[in-house]
Amino acid sequence: MAKSLVAEFTKGLWKDIPPFRLVLGLCPVLGVTTSMKNGIGMGLATTFVLLCSNMLVSLLRKLIPGKVRIAAFIVIIATFVIVVEQMMQAYAYTLFMDLGVFIPLIVVNCIVLGRAEAFAFKNRILPSAADGLGIGVGFTLSLASLGAIRELLGTGSLKGDVFGFLPYDFANIFGTGFQPFDFAVQAPGAFVILGLMLCAMNLIPSK
């Protein structure tokens, strides 16, 4: 049992890591990753929703009629998104404002809805929790890495304070003579850098 739970968790860290393997949830990946801080914040918010919604869908899977399951999933997901919104407004308002509309859009994030449909609705609570947590952590790592690359190229520094308890400040990493590559933190830069990262990931076997 423990071995299968570990397998369900770790698949989200590499084999099924979004967005590089599943190529899902690209809207927030492109929209919020102008900095590593935003990537980590969005990833942690999505992880919370994934974990909680997977567990609740699994618990209710025998009570939810198949014909209305998608509507039920959306209601469950929306409930936890509201919880995240309220918590961020109370304890991380600056980050909440930076992420903007992408927080409520977690409700229709295809990663969250997809895990509820493809896994949680068919499995017990512990495997569903491991699946949701693994996919969420993988998604957080994806956003954080893309955000870090864009921020480094665009500013030459990494600075942030995630949820008020994860501060970091790495200024002038490339030296004072570094000329920021503004393209990296603009919308076209997100597409180009994500494409290069997808290319690199596809050169590495998923197993």
mmCIF file with all atom_site columns, C-alpha atoms in Angstrom:
data_model
loop_
_atom_site.group_PDB
_atom_site.id
_atom_site.type_symbol
_atom_site.label_atom_id
_atom_site.label_alt_id
_atom_site.label_comp_id
_atom_site.label_asym_id
_atom_site.label_entity_id
_atom_site.label_seq_id
_atom_site.pdbx_PDB_ins_code
_atom_site.Cartn_x
_atom_site.Cartn_y
_atom_site.Cartn_z
_atom_site.occupancy
_atom_site.B_iso_or_equiv
_atom_site.pdbx_formal_charge
_atom_site.auth_seq_id
_atom_site.auth_comp_id
_atom_site.auth_asym_id
_atom_site.auth_atom_id
_atom_site.pdbx_PDB_model_num
ATOM 1   C CA . MET A 1 1   ? 0.000   0.000  0.000   1.00 0.00 ? 1   MET A CA 1
ATOM 2   C CA . ALA A 1 2   ? 2.759   2.435  0.995   1.00 0.00 ? 2   ALA A CA 1
ATOM 3   C CA . LYS A 1 3   ? 4.639   1.582  -2.196  1.00 0.00 ? 3   LYS A CA 1
ATOM 4   C CA . SER A 1 4   ? 1.621   2.365  -4.362  1.00 0.00 ? 4   SER A CA 1
ATOM 5   C CA . LEU A 1 5   ? 1.057   5.677  -2.536  1.00 0.00 ? 5   LEU A CA 1
ATOM 6   C CA . VAL A 1 6   ? 4.668   6.667  -3.164  1.00 0.00 ? 6   VAL A CA 1
ATOM 7   C CA . ALA A 1 7   ? 4.240   5.769  -6.842  1.00 0.00 ? 7   ALA A CA 1
ATOM 8   C CA . GLU A 1 8   ? 1.071   7.866  -7.101  1.00 0.00 ? 8   GLU A CA 1
ATOM 9   C CA . PHE A 1 9   ? 2.863   10.818 -5.518  1.00 0.00 ? 9   PHE A CA 1
ATOM 10  C CA . THR A 1 10  ? 6.125   10.635 -7.452  1.00 0.00 ? 10  THR A CA 1
ATOM 11  C CA . LYS A 1 11  ? 4.503   10.287 -10.881 1.00 0.00 ? 11  LYS A CA 1
ATOM 12  C CA . GLY A 1 12  ? 3.460   13.937 -10.619 1.00 0.00 ? 12  GLY A CA 1
ATOM 13  C CA . LEU A 1 13  ? 7.044   14.993 -9.995  1.00 0.00 ? 13  LEU A CA 1
ATOM 14  C CA . TRP A 1 14  ? 8.386   13.659 -13.295 1.00 0.00 ? 14  TRP A CA 1
ATOM 15  C CA . LYS A 1 15  ? 6.433   11.100 -15.350 1.00 0.00 ? 15  LYS A CA 1
ATOM 16  C CA . ASP A 1 16  ? 3.187   13.118 -15.367 1.00 0.00 ? 16  ASP A CA 1
ATOM 17  C CA . ILE A 1 17  ? 4.547   16.519 -14.355 1.00 0.00 ? 17  ILE A CA 1
ATOM 18  C CA . PRO A 1 18  ? 2.361   19.332 -15.638 1.00 0.00 ? 18  PRO A CA 1
ATOM 19  C CA . PRO A 1 19  ? 2.782   21.239 -17.861 1.00 0.00 ? 19  PRO A CA 1
ATOM 20  C CA . PHE A 1 20  ? 5.855   19.558 -19.349 1.00 0.00 ? 20  PHE A CA 1
ATOM 21  C CA . ARG A 1 21  ? 4.480   16.011 -19.668 1.00 0.00 ? 21  ARG A CA 1
ATOM 22  C CA . LEU A 1 22  ? 0.697   16.445 -19.604 1.00 0.00 ? 22  LEU A CA 1
ATOM 23  C CA . VAL A 1 23  ? 0.866   19.877 -21.319 1.00 0.00 ? 23  VAL A CA 1
ATOM 24  C CA . LEU A 1 24  ? -2.108  21.080 -19.276 1.00 0.00 ? 24  LEU A CA 1
ATOM 25  C CA . GLY A 1 25  ? -2.824  24.270 -17.343 1.00 0.00 ? 25  GLY A CA 1
ATOM 26  C CA . LEU A 1 26  ? -0.761  26.450 -19.673 1.00 0.00 ? 26  LEU A CA 1
ATOM 27  C CA . CYS A 1 27  ? -2.828  29.593 -19.063 1.00 0.00 ? 27  CYS A CA 1
ATOM 28  C CA . PRO A 1 28  ? -1.524  30.249 -15.518 1.00 0.00 ? 28  PRO A CA 1
ATOM 29  C CA . VAL A 1 29  ? 1.885   28.883 -16.481 1.00 0.00 ? 29  VAL A CA 1
ATOM 30  C CA . LEU A 1 30  ? 2.266   31.626 -19.073 1.00 0.00 ? 30  LEU A CA 1
ATOM 31  C CA . GLY A 1 31  ? 0.336   34.321 -17.250 1.00 0.00 ? 31  GLY A CA 1
ATOM 32  C CA . VAL A 1 32  ? 1.788   34.404 -13.736 1.00 0.00 ? 32  VAL A CA 1
ATOM 33  C CA . THR A 1 33  ? 5.407   33.335 -14.165 1.00 0.00 ? 33  THR A CA 1
ATOM 34  C CA . THR A 1 34  ? 6.963   36.787 -14.533 1.00 0.00 ? 34  THR A CA 1
ATOM 35  C CA . SER A 1 35  ? 8.694   35.997 -11.224 1.00 0.00 ? 35  SER A CA 1
ATOM 36  C CA . MET A 1 36  ? 9.540   32.935 -9.155  1.00 0.00 ? 36  MET A CA 1
ATOM 37  C CA . LYS A 1 37  ? 7.439   34.335 -6.293  1.00 0.00 ? 37  LYS A CA 1
ATOM 38  C CA . ASN A 1 38  ? 4.299   34.365 -8.417  1.00 0.00 ? 38  ASN A CA 1
ATOM 39  C CA . GLY A 1 39  ? 5.023   30.868 -9.707  1.00 0.00 ? 39  GLY A CA 1
ATOM 40  C CA . ILE A 1 40  ? 5.430   29.433 -6.213  1.00 0.00 ? 40  ILE A CA 1
ATOM 41  C CA . GLY A 1 41  ? 2.339   31.239 -4.935  1.00 0.00 ? 41  GLY A CA 1
ATOM 42  C CA . MET A 1 42  ? 0.143   30.047 -7.778  1.00 0.00 ? 42  MET A CA 1
ATOM 43  C CA . GLY A 1 43  ? 1.538   26.536 -7.509  1.00 0.00 ? 43  GLY A CA 1
ATOM 44  C CA . LEU A 1 44  ? 0.868   26.272 -3.771  1.00 0.00 ? 44  LEU A CA 1
ATOM 45  C CA . ALA A 1 45  ? -2.665  27.611 -4.182  1.00 0.00 ? 45  ALA A CA 1
ATOM 46  C CA . THR A 1 46  ? -3.363  25.053 -6.914  1.00 0.00 ? 46  THR A CA 1
ATOM 47  C CA . THR A 1 47  ? -1.798  22.269 -4.833  1.00 0.00 ? 47  THR A CA 1
ATOM 48  C CA . PHE A 1 48  ? -4.144  23.031 -1.934  1.00 0.00 ? 48  PHE A CA 1
ATOM 49  C CA . VAL A 1 49  ? -7.180  22.917 -4.234  1.00 0.00 ? 49  VAL A CA 1
ATOM 50  C CA . LEU A 1 50  ? -5.956  19.733 -5.937  1.00 0.00 ? 50  LEU A CA 1
ATOM 51  C CA . LEU A 1 51  ? -5.349  17.903 -2.674  1.00 0.00 ? 51  LEU A CA 1
ATOM 52  C CA . CYS A 1 52  ? -8.620  18.916 -1.014  1.00 0.00 ? 52  CYS A CA 1
ATOM 53  C CA . SER A 1 53  ? -10.832 18.443 -4.080  1.00 0.00 ? 53  SER A CA 1
ATOM 54  C CA . ASN A 1 54  ? -9.311  15.038 -4.888  1.00 0.00 ? 54  ASN A CA 1
ATOM 55  C CA . MET A 1 55  ? -9.953  13.835 -1.345  1.00 0.00 ? 55  MET A CA 1
ATOM 56  C CA . LEU A 1 56  ? -13.537 15.089 -1.247  1.00 0.00 ? 56  LEU A CA 1
ATOM 57  C CA . VAL A 1 57  ? -14.386 13.751 -4.708  1.00 0.00 ? 57  VAL A CA 1
ATOM 58  C CA . SER A 1 58  ? -13.005 10.376 -3.674  1.00 0.00 ? 58  SER A CA 1
ATOM 59  C CA . LEU A 1 59  ? -15.054 10.390 -0.469  1.00 0.00 ? 59  LEU A CA 1
ATOM 60  C CA . LEU A 1 60  ? -18.247 11.263 -2.368  1.00 0.00 ? 60  LEU A CA 1
ATOM 61  C CA . ARG A 1 61  ? -17.598 9.206  -5.508  1.00 0.00 ? 61  ARG A CA 1
ATOM 62  C CA . LYS A 1 62  ? -20.305 6.636  -4.709  1.00 0.00 ? 62  LYS A CA 1
ATOM 63  C CA . LEU A 1 63  ? -22.848 9.361  -3.934  1.00 0.00 ? 63  LEU A CA 1
ATOM 64  C CA . ILE A 1 64  ? -22.316 11.580 -6.984  1.00 0.00 ? 64  ILE A CA 1
ATOM 65  C CA . PRO A 1 65  ? -24.526 10.537 -9.934  1.00 0.00 ? 65  PRO A CA 1
ATOM 66  C CA . GLY A 1 66  ? -22.462 9.949  -13.059 1.00 0.00 ? 66  GLY A CA 1
ATOM 67  C CA . LYS A 1 67  ? -24.590 12.261 -15.203 1.00 0.00 ? 67  LYS A CA 1
ATOM 68  C CA . VAL A 1 68  ? -23.880 15.310 -13.035 1.00 0.00 ? 68  VAL A CA 1
ATOM 69  C CA . ARG A 1 69  ? -20.364 14.448 -11.922 1.00 0.00 ? 69  ARG A CA 1
ATOM 70  C CA . ILE A 1 70  ? -18.666 17.325 -13.810 1.00 0.00 ? 70  ILE A CA 1
ATOM 71  C CA . ALA A 1 71  ? -21.009 19.889 -12.268 1.00 0.00 ? 71  ALA A CA 1
ATOM 72  C CA . ALA A 1 72  ? -20.409 18.337 -8.850  1.00 0.00 ? 72  ALA A CA 1
ATOM 73  C CA . PHE A 1 73  ? -16.635 18.469 -9.385  1.00 0.00 ? 73  PHE A CA 1
ATOM 74  C CA . ILE A 1 74  ? -16.811 22.165 -10.271 1.00 0.00 ? 74  ILE A CA 1
ATOM 75  C CA . VAL A 1 75  ? -18.841 22.953 -7.145  1.00 0.00 ? 75  VAL A CA 1
ATOM 76  C CA . ILE A 1 76  ? -16.318 21.092 -4.969  1.00 0.00 ? 76  ILE A CA 1
ATOM 77  C CA . ILE A 1 77  ? -13.328 22.743 -6.640  1.00 0.00 ? 77  ILE A CA 1
ATOM 78  C CA . ALA A 1 78  ? -14.944 26.192 -6.458  1.00 0.00 ? 78  ALA A CA 1
ATOM 79  C CA . THR A 1 79  ? -15.471 25.747 -2.706  1.00 0.00 ? 79  THR A CA 1
ATOM 80  C CA . PHE A 1 80  ? -11.767 25.220 -2.091  1.00 0.00 ? 80  PHE A CA 1
ATOM 81  C CA . VAL A 1 81  ? -10.818 28.017 -4.489  1.00 0.00 ? 81  VAL A CA 1
ATOM 82  C CA . ILE A 1 82  ? -12.930 30.402 -2.375  1.00 0.00 ? 82  ILE A CA 1
ATOM 83  C CA . VAL A 1 83  ? -11.063 29.182 0.720   1.00 0.00 ? 83  VAL A CA 1
ATOM 84  C CA . VAL A 1 84  ? -7.734  29.917 -1.009  1.00 0.00 ? 84  VAL A CA 1
ATOM 85  C CA . GLU A 1 85  ? -8.926  33.362 -2.104  1.00 0.00 ? 85  GLU A CA 1
ATOM 86  C CA . GLN A 1 86  ? -10.020 34.304 1.400   1.00 0.00 ? 86  GLN A CA 1
ATOM 87  C CA . MET A 1 87  ? -6.783  33.053 2.958   1.00 0.00 ? 87  MET A CA 1
ATOM 88  C CA . MET A 1 88  ? -4.645  34.915 0.436   1.00 0.00 ? 88  MET A CA 1
ATOM 89  C CA . GLN A 1 89  ? -6.589  38.132 0.887   1.00 0.00 ? 89  GLN A CA 1
ATOM 90  C CA . ALA A 1 90  ? -6.094  37.842 4.642   1.00 0.00 ? 90  ALA A CA 1
ATOM 91  C CA . TYR A 1 91  ? -2.442  36.755 4.795   1.00 0.00 ? 91  TYR A CA 1
ATOM 92  C CA . ALA A 1 92  ? -0.826  37.438 1.400   1.00 0.00 ? 92  ALA A CA 1
ATOM 93  C CA . TYR A 1 93  ? -2.726  40.339 -0.128  1.00 0.00 ? 93  TYR A CA 1
ATOM 94  C CA . THR A 1 94  ? 0.152   41.583 -2.292  1.00 0.00 ? 94  THR A CA 1
ATOM 95  C CA . LEU A 1 95  ? 0.594   38.147 -3.831  1.00 0.00 ? 95  LEU A CA 1
ATOM 96  C CA . PHE A 1 96  ? -3.180  37.865 -4.280  1.00 0.00 ? 96  PHE A CA 1
ATOM 97  C CA . MET A 1 97  ? -3.193  41.115 -6.252  1.00 0.00 ? 97  MET A CA 1
ATOM 98  C CA . ASP A 1 98  ? -0.209  39.998 -8.342  1.00 0.00 ? 98  ASP A CA 1
ATOM 99  C CA . LEU A 1 99  ? -1.916  36.750 -9.328  1.00 0.00 ? 99  LEU A CA 1
ATOM 100 C CA . GLY A 1 100 ? -5.207  38.517 -10.016 1.00 0.00 ? 100 GLY A CA 1
ATOM 101 C CA . VAL A 1 101 ? -7.824  36.631 -12.007 1.00 0.00 ? 101 VAL A CA 1
ATOM 102 C CA . PHE A 1 102 ? -5.742  33.468 -12.173 1.00 0.00 ? 102 PHE A CA 1
ATOM 103 C CA . ILE A 1 103 ? -6.746  32.482 -8.633  1.00 0.00 ? 103 ILE A CA 1
ATOM 104 C CA . PRO A 1 104 ? -10.505 32.212 -9.362  1.00 0.00 ? 104 PRO A CA 1
ATOM 105 C CA . LEU A 1 105 ? -9.631  30.571 -12.687 1.00 0.00 ? 105 LEU A CA 1
ATOM 106 C CA . ILE A 1 106 ? -8.325  27.553 -10.753 1.00 0.00 ? 106 ILE A CA 1
ATOM 107 C CA . VAL A 1 107 ? -11.997 26.496 -10.748 1.00 0.00 ? 107 VAL A CA 1
ATOM 108 C CA . VAL A 1 108 ? -11.759 25.639 -14.447 1.00 0.00 ? 108 VAL A CA 1
ATOM 109 C CA . ASN A 1 109 ? -8.095  24.628 -14.489 1.00 0.00 ? 109 ASN A CA 1
ATOM 110 C CA . CYS A 1 110 ? -7.980  21.474 -16.603 1.00 0.00 ? 110 CYS A CA 1
ATOM 111 C CA . ILE A 1 111 ? -5.370  19.916 -14.304 1.00 0.00 ? 111 ILE A CA 1
ATOM 112 C CA . VAL A 1 112 ? -7.642  20.090 -11.239 1.00 0.00 ? 112 VAL A CA 1
ATOM 113 C CA . LEU A 1 113 ? -10.780 19.025 -13.092 1.00 0.00 ? 113 LEU A CA 1
ATOM 114 C CA . GLY A 1 114 ? -8.858  16.352 -14.965 1.00 0.00 ? 114 GLY A CA 1
ATOM 115 C CA . ARG A 1 115 ? -7.513  14.703 -11.799 1.00 0.00 ? 115 ARG A CA 1
ATOM 116 C CA . ALA A 1 116 ? -10.997 14.661 -10.279 1.00 0.00 ? 116 ALA A CA 1
ATOM 117 C CA . GLU A 1 117 ? -12.418 12.963 -13.384 1.00 0.00 ? 117 GLU A CA 1
ATOM 118 C CA . ALA A 1 118 ? -9.535  10.674 -14.317 1.00 0.00 ? 118 ALA A CA 1
ATOM 119 C CA . PHE A 1 119 ? -8.381  9.584  -10.863 1.00 0.00 ? 119 PHE A CA 1
ATOM 120 C CA . ALA A 1 120 ? -10.211 10.720 -7.719  1.00 0.00 ? 120 ALA A CA 1
ATOM 121 C CA . PHE A 1 121 ? -13.655 9.644  -8.963  1.00 0.00 ? 121 PHE A CA 1
ATOM 122 C CA . LYS A 1 122 ? -12.312 6.109  -9.491  1.00 0.00 ? 122 LYS A CA 1
ATOM 123 C CA . ASN A 1 123 ? -10.027 5.602  -6.494  1.00 0.00 ? 123 ASN A CA 1
ATOM 124 C CA . ARG A 1 124 ? -9.982  5.645  -2.694  1.00 0.00 ? 124 ARG A CA 1
ATOM 125 C CA . ILE A 1 125 ? -9.055  8.660  -0.609  1.00 0.00 ? 125 ILE A CA 1
ATOM 126 C CA . LEU A 1 126 ? -5.388  7.906  0.170   1.00 0.00 ? 126 LEU A CA 1
ATOM 127 C CA . PRO A 1 127 ? -4.317  7.248  -3.446  1.00 0.00 ? 127 PRO A CA 1
ATOM 128 C CA . SER A 1 128 ? -6.371  10.285 -4.502  1.00 0.00 ? 128 SER A CA 1
ATOM 129 C CA . ALA A 1 129 ? -4.626  12.444 -1.912  1.00 0.00 ? 129 ALA A CA 1
ATOM 130 C CA . ALA A 1 130 ? -1.209  11.197 -3.062  1.00 0.00 ? 130 ALA A CA 1
ATOM 131 C CA . ASP A 1 131 ? -2.141  11.845 -6.684  1.00 0.00 ? 131 ASP A CA 1
ATOM 132 C CA . GLY A 1 132 ? -3.373  15.370 -5.989  1.00 0.00 ? 132 GLY A CA 1
ATOM 133 C CA . LEU A 1 133 ? -0.385  16.271 -3.831  1.00 0.00 ? 133 LEU A CA 1
ATOM 134 C CA . GLY A 1 134 ? 2.127   14.886 -6.333  1.00 0.00 ? 134 GLY A CA 1
ATOM 135 C CA . ILE A 1 135 ? 0.567   16.629 -9.316  1.00 0.00 ? 135 ILE A CA 1
ATOM 136 C CA . GLY A 1 136 ? 0.327   19.851 -7.290  1.00 0.00 ? 136 GLY A CA 1
ATOM 137 C CA . VAL A 1 137 ? 3.956   19.765 -6.204  1.00 0.00 ? 137 VAL A CA 1
ATOM 138 C CA . GLY A 1 138 ? 5.010   19.017 -9.786  1.00 0.00 ? 138 GLY A CA 1
ATOM 139 C CA . PHE A 1 139 ? 2.918   21.941 -11.015 1.00 0.00 ? 139 PHE A CA 1
ATOM 140 C CA . THR A 1 140 ? 4.499   24.200 -8.378  1.00 0.00 ? 140 THR A CA 1
ATOM 141 C CA . LEU A 1 141 ? 7.995   23.143 -9.418  1.00 0.00 ? 141 LEU A CA 1
ATOM 142 C CA . SER A 1 142 ? 7.126   23.805 -13.068 1.00 0.00 ? 142 SER A CA 1
ATOM 143 C CA . LEU A 1 143 ? 5.843   27.319 -12.367 1.00 0.00 ? 143 LEU A CA 1
ATOM 144 C CA . ALA A 1 144 ? 8.699   28.125 -9.998  1.00 0.00 ? 144 ALA A CA 1
ATOM 145 C CA . SER A 1 145 ? 11.371  27.010 -12.476 1.00 0.00 ? 145 SER A CA 1
ATOM 146 C CA . LEU A 1 146 ? 9.828   28.892 -15.388 1.00 0.00 ? 146 LEU A CA 1
ATOM 147 C CA . GLY A 1 147 ? 9.320   31.971 -13.220 1.00 0.00 ? 147 GLY A CA 1
ATOM 148 C CA . ALA A 1 148 ? 12.906  31.819 -11.960 1.00 0.00 ? 148 ALA A CA 1
ATOM 149 C CA . ILE A 1 149 ? 14.327  31.632 -15.495 1.00 0.00 ? 149 ILE A CA 1
ATOM 150 C CA . ARG A 1 150 ? 12.178  34.508 -16.723 1.00 0.00 ? 150 ARG A CA 1
ATOM 151 C CA . GLU A 1 151 ? 12.949  36.651 -13.669 1.00 0.00 ? 151 GLU A CA 1
ATOM 152 C CA . LEU A 1 152 ? 16.685  35.938 -13.887 1.00 0.00 ? 152 LEU A CA 1
ATOM 153 C CA . LEU A 1 153 ? 16.865  36.835 -17.566 1.00 0.00 ? 153 LEU A CA 1
ATOM 154 C CA . GLY A 1 154 ? 14.532  39.797 -17.205 1.00 0.00 ? 154 GLY A CA 1
ATOM 155 C CA . THR A 1 155 ? 16.006  41.397 -14.085 1.00 0.00 ? 155 THR A CA 1
ATOM 156 C CA . GLY A 1 156 ? 19.210  39.571 -13.189 1.00 0.00 ? 156 GLY A CA 1
ATOM 157 C CA . SER A 1 157 ? 17.876  38.985 -9.666  1.00 0.00 ? 157 SER A CA 1
ATOM 158 C CA . LEU A 1 158 ? 15.560  36.737 -7.688  1.00 0.00 ? 158 LEU A CA 1
ATOM 159 C CA . LYS A 1 159 ? 13.540  38.562 -5.042  1.00 0.00 ? 159 LYS A CA 1
ATOM 160 C CA . GLY A 1 160 ? 10.322  37.717 -3.305  1.00 0.00 ? 160 GLY A CA 1
ATOM 161 C CA . ASP A 1 161 ? 8.316   36.920 -0.206  1.00 0.00 ? 161 ASP A CA 1
ATOM 162 C CA . VAL A 1 162 ? 5.844   34.071 -0.668  1.00 0.00 ? 162 VAL A CA 1
ATOM 163 C CA . PHE A 1 163 ? 2.915   34.072 1.789   1.00 0.00 ? 163 PHE A CA 1
ATOM 164 C CA . GLY A 1 164 ? 4.995   36.135 4.213   1.00 0.00 ? 164 GLY A CA 1
ATOM 165 C CA . PHE A 1 165 ? 7.203   33.276 5.433   1.00 0.00 ? 165 PHE A CA 1
ATOM 166 C CA . LEU A 1 166 ? 9.398   32.331 2.458   1.00 0.00 ? 166 LEU A CA 1
ATOM 167 C CA . PRO A 1 167 ? 11.521  35.455 1.865   1.00 0.00 ? 167 PRO A CA 1
ATOM 168 C CA . TYR A 1 168 ? 14.500  35.400 -0.467  1.00 0.00 ? 168 TYR A CA 1
ATOM 169 C CA . ASP A 1 169 ? 16.703  38.096 -1.998  1.00 0.00 ? 169 ASP A CA 1
ATOM 170 C CA . PHE A 1 170 ? 19.398  37.274 -4.560  1.00 0.00 ? 170 PHE A CA 1
ATOM 171 C CA . ALA A 1 171 ? 20.357  40.553 -6.234  1.00 0.00 ? 171 ALA A CA 1
ATOM 172 C CA . ASN A 1 172 ? 22.657  41.066 -9.240  1.00 0.00 ? 172 ASN A CA 1
ATOM 173 C CA . ILE A 1 173 ? 23.302  37.362 -9.755  1.00 0.00 ? 173 ILE A CA 1
ATOM 174 C CA . PHE A 1 174 ? 25.009  38.022 -13.110 1.00 0.00 ? 174 PHE A CA 1
ATOM 175 C CA . GLY A 1 175 ? 26.942  41.043 -11.829 1.00 0.00 ? 175 GLY A CA 1
ATOM 176 C CA . THR A 1 176 ? 26.294  44.768 -11.949 1.00 0.00 ? 176 THR A CA 1
ATOM 177 C CA . GLY A 1 177 ? 27.115  44.975 -15.660 1.00 0.00 ? 177 GLY A CA 1
ATOM 178 C CA . PHE A 1 178 ? 24.282  42.632 -16.659 1.00 0.00 ? 178 PHE A CA 1
ATOM 179 C CA . GLN A 1 179 ? 21.796  44.102 -19.147 1.00 0.00 ? 179 GLN A CA 1
ATOM 180 C CA . PRO A 1 180 ? 18.267  42.810 -18.404 1.00 0.00 ? 180 PRO A CA 1
ATOM 181 C CA . PHE A 1 181 ? 16.609  40.885 -21.233 1.00 0.00 ? 181 PHE A CA 1
ATOM 182 C CA . ASP A 1 182 ? 13.178  42.520 -21.030 1.00 0.00 ? 182 ASP A CA 1
ATOM 183 C CA . PHE A 1 183 ? 11.731  40.111 -23.595 1.00 0.00 ? 183 PHE A CA 1
ATOM 184 C CA . ALA A 1 184 ? 11.871  37.319 -20.988 1.00 0.00 ? 184 ALA A CA 1
ATOM 185 C CA . VAL A 1 185 ? 9.296   38.918 -18.685 1.00 0.00 ? 185 VAL A CA 1
ATOM 186 C CA . GLN A 1 186 ? 6.931   39.876 -21.504 1.00 0.00 ? 186 GLN A CA 1
ATOM 187 C CA . ALA A 1 187 ? 4.161   37.658 -22.869 1.00 0.00 ? 187 ALA A CA 1
ATOM 188 C CA . PRO A 1 188 ? 6.069   36.485 -25.991 1.00 0.00 ? 188 PRO A CA 1
ATOM 189 C CA . GLY A 1 189 ? 9.012   35.582 -23.786 1.00 0.00 ? 189 GLY A CA 1
ATOM 190 C CA . ALA A 1 190 ? 6.813   33.240 -21.775 1.00 0.00 ? 190 ALA A CA 1
ATOM 191 C CA . PHE A 1 191 ? 5.926   31.281 -24.924 1.00 0.00 ? 191 PHE A CA 1
ATOM 192 C CA . VAL A 1 192 ? 9.541   31.082 -26.104 1.00 0.00 ? 192 VAL A CA 1
ATOM 193 C CA . ILE A 1 193 ? 11.037  30.028 -22.770 1.00 0.00 ? 193 ILE A CA 1
ATOM 194 C CA . LEU A 1 194 ? 8.243   27.520 -22.110 1.00 0.00 ? 194 LEU A CA 1
ATOM 195 C CA . GLY A 1 195 ? 8.790   26.090 -25.591 1.00 0.00 ? 195 GLY A CA 1
ATOM 196 C CA . LEU A 1 196 ? 12.515  25.674 -24.936 1.00 0.00 ? 196 LEU A CA 1
ATOM 197 C CA . MET A 1 197 ? 11.793  23.982 -21.615 1.00 0.00 ? 197 MET A CA 1
ATOM 198 C CA . LEU A 1 198 ? 9.260   21.649 -23.279 1.00 0.00 ? 198 LEU A CA 1
ATOM 199 C CA . CYS A 1 199 ? 11.889  20.796 -25.878 1.00 0.00 ? 199 CYS A CA 1
ATOM 200 C CA . ALA A 1 200 ? 14.435  19.995 -23.183 1.00 0.00 ? 200 ALA A CA 1
ATOM 201 C CA . MET A 1 201 ? 11.930  17.864 -21.240 1.00 0.00 ? 201 MET A CA 1
ATOM 202 C CA . ASN A 1 202 ? 11.017  15.876 -24.367 1.00 0.00 ? 202 ASN A CA 1
ATOM 203 C CA . LEU A 1 203 ? 14.678  14.976 -24.842 1.00 0.00 ? 203 LEU A CA 1
ATOM 204 C CA . ILE A 1 204 ? 14.688  13.331 -21.408 1.00 0.00 ? 204 ILE A CA 1
ATOM 205 C CA . PRO A 1 205 ? 12.873  9.960  -21.108 1.00 0.00 ? 205 PRO A CA 1
ATOM 206 C CA . SER A 1 206 ? 9.801   10.116 -18.859 1.00 0.00 ? 206 SER A CA 1
ATOM 207 C CA . LYS A 1 207 ? 10.658  6.794  -17.207 1.00 0.00 ? 207 LYS A CA 1
#
